[in-house]
Structures are given as structure tokens and as C-alpha cells.
């Protein structure tokens, strides 16, 4: 399956991850413990202003079955059961939330050497149906996705995209928001030896003729330290420093300055991820 195209949701994902992943302007704590029997436990805590939000996630893996259960501070229970290789090249997932009895959803993914198909349908009397697919290879792929509301018999979304990937760069073009937005992204490993990567994302909205862009970079200072930067046309500049202070345990400090909000202090966030 190494030559299979990526799912539609992965088109443009590499550039987006560099520009957004791990940036956090709250106080966040994560503790992960993985047992030898296939059982994993993760506790998350997030402090935003004066509000604290947390959850405990239990993950159990056994052969081709994965069970994921999450309980949050509001007593909501989210469960997802995933079965791999039910049919050749097929993955099936069933998810639901308690107490929301209308939250049930069935996802099916099929990977072919030259195609990737994903489908999702709500398990309720008036389900929302979503379909997406890509064709091509890992180097060049073309894809689309649609959403259909069975209650109104209307399309809730339709998007299309194309991506071109090479070992040192990736480019993507997405037509989104029912054809109202065009997004182009590019990521390039400038210096693979020193771990320097740059990325850019440009968005054009046809209805308002508005253009926006974000530029970013990632630099591997040494095997334990990574620094990321980003700048947007709206005047916001971000900086991130991440250190692996012990194997698989990370501390991340993020800050963002808004040049258009002169009276506001820069945002600062701290994230601590522990994995004993």
C-alpha cells in the first residue's frame, strides 16, 4: 500500500501542520501511560483563562481491534471501536457519545493501490452522509468530498483538491466552501541535514475578493530542540520552542504577537506532555 494516494483529508495537511500544529496559547498538560498488554491511558488538562477542561482517554488494542473511550469533565463519554481488515484493505469504525443518543456514526475506509475512499453516515433517523475519495498515487493525487443532509436533501459541502508530493516538497490546491474559497499550500525541506523546512498557505475568497496568507518555518536545532516561526498577513507573528527533555516527553512554549493590537499583551502558552 506504499504507493496508495493519501485520503482526501490529507491533501495540504503537511503545510497546515507546520503552520498550526503544537501552537497553543493556554496551559496544557498531558500524561500518557502505555501498558504491555495493549492498554493505554491518557489524561489531558487544559486551563483557559479561569476555566479548566480535562478528559481521560483509554485505548485498548488487540490484533485488528481498537477500542477508544474518552470521559471529559462534563461527564460526556465518547466511544470509538475500530476494526481493521474486516474485508481486504478495509477499515470500519463505529463511534457514539453518551448521553447524546443521536451521535452514532459509522465510518468505512477503503485503500486501494490507486484509490482511497472514505464514507461516513450518522446512525439516526435523519443522518448526515459524507463521502470522500482520491485517485492517483502517493506522488500525484486528485480528490473530492461531499456532504449530504438527508433531512433537507441538500449538499452541506463539496470540495475538491489536488496534491503533488516529492520527498523534499509538497504542493496542494484545494477548492473549498462549495467553490467559494481557493487555498494553495506549499512545504519544502530546504536543508534536510539541518532540519530546516518552510511552508506557505495562500487563501482567496471569490465572494469578497479577499486574499490572505501565512508563512512559516521549522528548524531542528539539535536532536532535542525544535523552533518554529510563522507570520500572517493580519499582522500576527508566532514563535514556538519545543524540547524533548526525556524520551517521548515534551515541553512546548508558544507565543504570538498581534501588531494590530497595540494595547494587548502577547499571548503565551505552555504545554507539557509526559510519557513515562
CSV table of N, CA and C in Angstrom, one decimal, residues 191-272:
chain,number,residue,atom,x,y,z
A,191,UNK,N,16.7,22.4,3.9
A,191,UNK,CA,18.0,21.8,4.4
A,191,UNK,C,17.7,20.6,5.2
A,192,UNK,N,17.7,19.4,4.6
A,192,UNK,CA,17.3,18.2,5.3
A,192,UNK,C,18.4,17.8,6.4
A,193,UNK,N,19.6,18.2,6.1
A,193,UNK,CA,20.7,17.9,7.1
A,193,UNK,C,20.5,18.6,8.4
A,194,UNK,N,20.1,19.9,8.3
A,194,UNK,CA,20.0,20.8,9.5
A,194,UNK,C,18.5,20.9,9.9
A,195,UNK,N,17.6,20.2,9.2
A,195,UNK,CA,16.2,20.1,9.6
A,195,UNK,C,15.5,21.4,9.4
A,196,UNK,N,15.7,22.2,8.4
A,196,UNK,CA,15.0,23.4,8.1
A,196,UNK,C,14.0,23.2,7.0
A,197,UNK,N,12.7,23.5,7.4
A,197,UNK,CA,11.6,23.4,6.5
A,197,UNK,C,10.8,24.7,6.5
A,198,UNK,N,10.3,25.1,5.3
A,198,UNK,CA,9.5,26.3,5.2
A,198,UNK,C,8.1,25.9,4.6
A,199,UNK,N,7.1,26.7,4.9
A,199,UNK,CA,5.8,26.4,4.4
A,199,UNK,C,5.0,27.7,4.1
A,200,UNK,N,4.1,27.7,3.2
A,200,UNK,CA,3.3,28.8,2.9
A,200,UNK,C,1.8,28.4,2.6
A,201,UNK,N,0.9,29.2,2.9
A,201,UNK,CA,-0.5,28.9,2.6
A,201,UNK,C,-1.2,30.2,2.2
A,202,UNK,N,-1.8,30.2,1.0
A,202,UNK,CA,-2.5,31.3,0.4
A,202,UNK,C,-3.9,31.0,0.2
A,203,UNK,N,-4.8,31.9,0.7
A,203,UNK,CA,-6.3,31.7,0.5
A,203,UNK,C,-6.9,32.9,-0.2
A,204,UNK,N,-7.8,32.5,-1.2
A,204,UNK,CA,-8.5,33.6,-1.9
A,204,UNK,C,-10.0,33.2,-1.8
A,205,UNK,N,-10.8,34.2,-1.4
A,205,UNK,CA,-12.2,34.1,-1.3
A,205,UNK,C,-12.9,34.8,-2.4
A,206,UNK,N,-13.6,34.1,-3.3
A,206,UNK,CA,-14.1,34.6,-4.5
A,206,UNK,C,-15.3,35.6,-4.2
A,207,UNK,N,-16.0,35.4,-3.2
A,207,UNK,CA,-17.2,36.3,-2.9
A,207,UNK,C,-16.8,37.7,-2.5
A,208,UNK,N,-15.7,37.8,-1.7
A,208,UNK,CA,-15.2,39.1,-1.2
A,208,UNK,C,-13.9,39.6,-1.9
A,209,UNK,N,-13.3,38.7,-2.8
A,209,UNK,CA,-12.1,39.0,-3.4
A,209,UNK,C,-11.0,39.3,-2.4
A,210,UNK,N,-11.1,38.6,-1.3
A,210,UNK,CA,-10.1,38.8,-0.2
A,210,UNK,C,-9.0,37.7,-0.3
A,211,UNK,N,-7.8,38.2,-0.1
A,211,UNK,CA,-6.6,37.3,-0.1
A,211,UNK,C,-6.0,37.3,1.3
A,212,UNK,N,-5.5,36.1,1.7
A,212,UNK,CA,-4.8,36.1,3.0
A,212,UNK,C,-3.7,35.0,2.8
A,213,UNK,N,-2.7,35.2,3.6
A,213,UNK,CA,-1.6,34.2,3.6
A,213,UNK,C,-0.9,34.0,4.9
A,214,UNK,N,-0.2,32.9,5.1
A,214,UNK,CA,0.5,32.6,6.3
A,214,UNK,C,1.8,31.9,5.8
A,215,UNK,N,2.9,32.4,6.4
A,215,UNK,CA,4.3,31.9,6.1
A,215,UNK,C,4.8,31.3,7.4
A,216,UNK,N,5.6,30.2,7.3
A,216,UNK,CA,6.1,29.6,8.5
A,216,UNK,C,7.4,28.8,8.2
A,217,UNK,N,8.1,28.5,9.3
A,217,UNK,CA,9.3,27.7,9.2
A,217,UNK,C,9.5,26.8,10.4
A,218,UNK,N,10.3,25.7,10.2
A,218,UNK,CA,10.6,24.8,11.3
A,218,UNK,C,12.1,24.5,11.3
A,219,UNK,N,12.7,24.6,12.4
A,219,UNK,CA,14.2,24.4,12.4
A,219,UNK,C,14.5,23.4,13.6
A,220,UNK,N,15.2,22.4,13.2
A,220,UNK,CA,15.7,21.4,14.2
A,220,UNK,C,17.0,21.9,14.7
A,221,UNK,N,17.1,22.4,15.9
A,221,UNK,CA,18.3,23.0,16.4
A,221,UNK,C,19.3,21.8,16.7
A,222,UNK,N,18.8,20.8,17.4
A,222,UNK,CA,19.6,19.6,17.7
A,222,UNK,C,18.5,18.5,17.9
A,223,UNK,N,19.0,17.3,18.2
A,223,UNK,CA,18.0,16.2,18.3
A,223,UNK,C,16.9,16.4,19.4
A,224,UNK,N,17.1,17.4,20.2
A,224,UNK,CA,16.1,17.6,21.3
A,224,UNK,C,15.3,18.9,21.2
A,225,UNK,N,15.7,19.8,20.4
A,225,UNK,CA,15.1,21.1,20.3
A,225,UNK,C,14.6,21.5,18.9
A,226,UNK,N,13.4,22.0,18.8
A,226,UNK,CA,12.8,22.4,17.6
A,226,UNK,C,12.2,23.8,17.8
A,227,UNK,N,12.5,24.7,16.8
A,227,UNK,CA,12.0,26.1,16.9
A,227,UNK,C,11.1,26.3,15.6
A,228,UNK,N,9.9,26.8,15.8
A,228,UNK,CA,9.0,27.1,14.7
A,228,UNK,C,8.6,28.6,14.7
A,229,UNK,N,8.5,29.2,13.5
A,229,UNK,CA,8.0,30.6,13.4
A,229,UNK,C,6.9,30.6,12.4
A,230,UNK,N,6.0,31.7,12.5
A,230,UNK,CA,5.0,31.9,11.5
A,230,UNK,C,4.6,33.4,11.5
A,231,UNK,N,4.2,33.8,10.3
A,231,UNK,CA,3.8,35.2,10.2
A,231,UNK,C,2.6,35.2,9.2
A,232,UNK,N,1.5,36.0,9.6
A,232,UNK,CA,0.3,36.1,8.8
A,232,UNK,C,0.1,37.5,8.3
A,233,UNK,N,-0.6,37.7,7.2
A,233,UNK,CA,-0.8,39.0,6.7
A,233,UNK,C,-1.7,39.8,7.6
A,234,UNK,N,-2.4,39.2,8.6
A,234,UNK,CA,-3.2,40.0,9.5
A,234,UNK,C,-2.4,40.6,10.6
A,235,UNK,N,-1.0,40.5,10.5
A,235,UNK,CA,-0.2,41.2,11.5
A,235,UNK,C,0.2,40.3,12.7
A,236,UNK,N,-0.2,39.1,12.7
A,236,UNK,CA,0.2,38.2,13.8
A,236,UNK,C,1.4,37.4,13.5
A,237,UNK,N,2.3,37.4,14.5
A,237,UNK,CA,3.6,36.6,14.4
A,237,UNK,C,3.7,35.7,15.5
A,238,UNK,N,4.1,34.4,15.2
A,238,UNK,CA,4.1,33.4,16.3
A,238,UNK,C,5.5,32.8,16.4
A,239,UNK,N,5.8,32.3,17.5
A,239,UNK,CA,7.1,31.6,17.8
A,239,UNK,C,6.9,30.5,18.7
A,240,UNK,N,7.5,29.3,18.4
A,240,UNK,CA,7.3,28.1,19.2
A,240,UNK,C,8.6,27.5,19.5
A,241,UNK,N,8.8,27.0,20.7
A,241,UNK,CA,10.0,26.3,21.1
A,241,UNK,C,9.6,25.0,21.7
A,242,UNK,N,10.1,23.9,21.3
A,242,UNK,CA,9.7,22.5,21.8
A,242,UNK,C,11.0,21.8,22.1
A,243,UNK,N,11.0,21.2,23.3
A,243,UNK,CA,12.2,20.4,23.8
A,243,UNK,C,11.7,19.0,24.2
A,244,UNK,N,12.4,18.0,23.8
A,244,UNK,CA,12.2,16.7,24.3
A,244,UNK,C,13.2,16.5,25.4
A,245,UNK,N,12.7,16.7,26.7
A,245,UNK,CA,13.6,16.7,27.8
A,245,UNK,C,13.9,15.3,28.4
A,246,UNK,N,13.1,14.4,27.9
A,246,UNK,CA,13.3,13.0,28.2
A,246,UNK,C,12.6,12.2,27.1
A,247,UNK,N,12.9,10.9,26.8
A,247,UNK,CA,12.4,10.3,25.6
A,247,UNK,C,10.8,10.3,25.6
A,248,UNK,N,10.3,10.9,24.5
A,248,UNK,CA,8.8,11.0,24.3
A,248,UNK,C,8.1,11.9,25.2
A,249,UNK,N,8.9,12.7,26.0
A,249,UNK,CA,8.3,13.7,26.9
A,249,UNK,C,8.7,15.1,26.4
A,250,UNK,N,7.7,16.0,26.2
A,250,UNK,CA,7.9,17.2,25.5
A,250,UNK,C,7.5,18.4,26.4
A,251,UNK,N,8.2,19.5,26.3
A,251,UNK,CA,7.7,20.8,26.8
A,251,UNK,C,7.7,21.8,25.7
A,252,UNK,N,6.6,22.5,25.5
A,252,UNK,CA,6.4,23.4,24.4
A,252,UNK,C,6.0,24.7,24.9
A,253,UNK,N,6.7,25.8,24.4
A,253,UNK,CA,6.3,27.1,24.8
A,253,UNK,C,6.0,27.9,23.5
A,254,UNK,N,4.8,28.5,23.4
A,254,UNK,CA,4.3,29.2,22.3
A,254,UNK,C,4.0,30.6,22.6
A,255,UNK,N,4.3,31.6,21.7
A,255,UNK,CA,3.9,32.9,21.9
A,255,UNK,C,3.4,33.5,20.6
A,256,UNK,N,2.5,34.5,20.7
A,256,UNK,CA,2.0,35.2,19.5
A,256,UNK,C,1.8,36.6,19.8
A,257,UNK,N,2.3,37.5,18.8
A,257,UNK,CA,2.2,38.9,19.0
A,257,UNK,C,1.3,39.4,17.8
A,258,UNK,N,0.4,40.3,18.2
A,258,UNK,CA,-0.5,40.9,17.2
A,258,UNK,C,-0.1,42.3,17.1
A,259,UNK,N,0.5,42.7,15.9
A,259,UNK,CA,1.0,44.0,15.7
A,259,UNK,C,-0.2,45.1,15.6
A,260,UNK,N,-1.4,44.6,15.3
A,260,UNK,CA,-2.5,45.5,15.2
A,260,UNK,C,-3.3,45.7,16.5
A,261,UNK,N,-2.9,45.0,17.5
A,261,UNK,CA,-3.5,45.2,18.8
A,261,UNK,C,-2.4,45.7,19.8
A,262,UNK,N,-2.2,47.0,19.6
A,262,UNK,CA,-1.0,47.6,20.3
A,262,UNK,C,-1.2,47.6,21.8
A,263,UNK,N,-2.4,47.6,22.3
A,263,UNK,CA,-2.6,47.6,23.8
A,263,UNK,C,-2.7,46.2,24.4
A,264,UNK,N,-2.6,45.2,23.6
A,264,UNK,CA,-2.8,43.8,24.1
A,264,UNK,C,-1.4,43.2,24.3
A,265,UNK,N,-1.3,42.4,25.3
A,265,UNK,CA,0.0,41.7,25.6
A,265,UNK,C,0.1,40.5,24.7
A,266,UNK,N,1.3,40.1,24.4
A,266,UNK,CA,1.5,38.9,23.5
A,266,UNK,C,0.9,37.7,24.2
A,267,UNK,N,0.3,36.8,23.5
A,267,UNK,CA,-0.2,35.5,24.0
A,267,UNK,C,0.9,34.6,24.3
A,268,UNK,N,0.8,33.9,25.4
A,268,UNK,CA,1.9,32.9,25.8
A,268,UNK,C,1.2,31.6,26.2
A,269,UNK,N,1.7,30.5,25.7
A,269,UNK,CA,1.1,29.2,26.1
A,269,UNK,C,2.2,28.2,26.5
A,270,UNK,N,1.8,27.3,27.4
A,270,UNK,CA,2.8,26.3,27.9
A,270,UNK,C,2.1,24.9,27.8
A,271,UNK,N,2.8,24.0,27.2
A,271,UNK,CA,2.2,22.6,27.1
A,271,UNK,C,3.3,21.6,27.6
A,272,UNK,N,2.9,20.7,28.4
A,272,UNK,CA,3.8,19.7,29.0
A,272,UNK,C,3.2,18.3,28.7
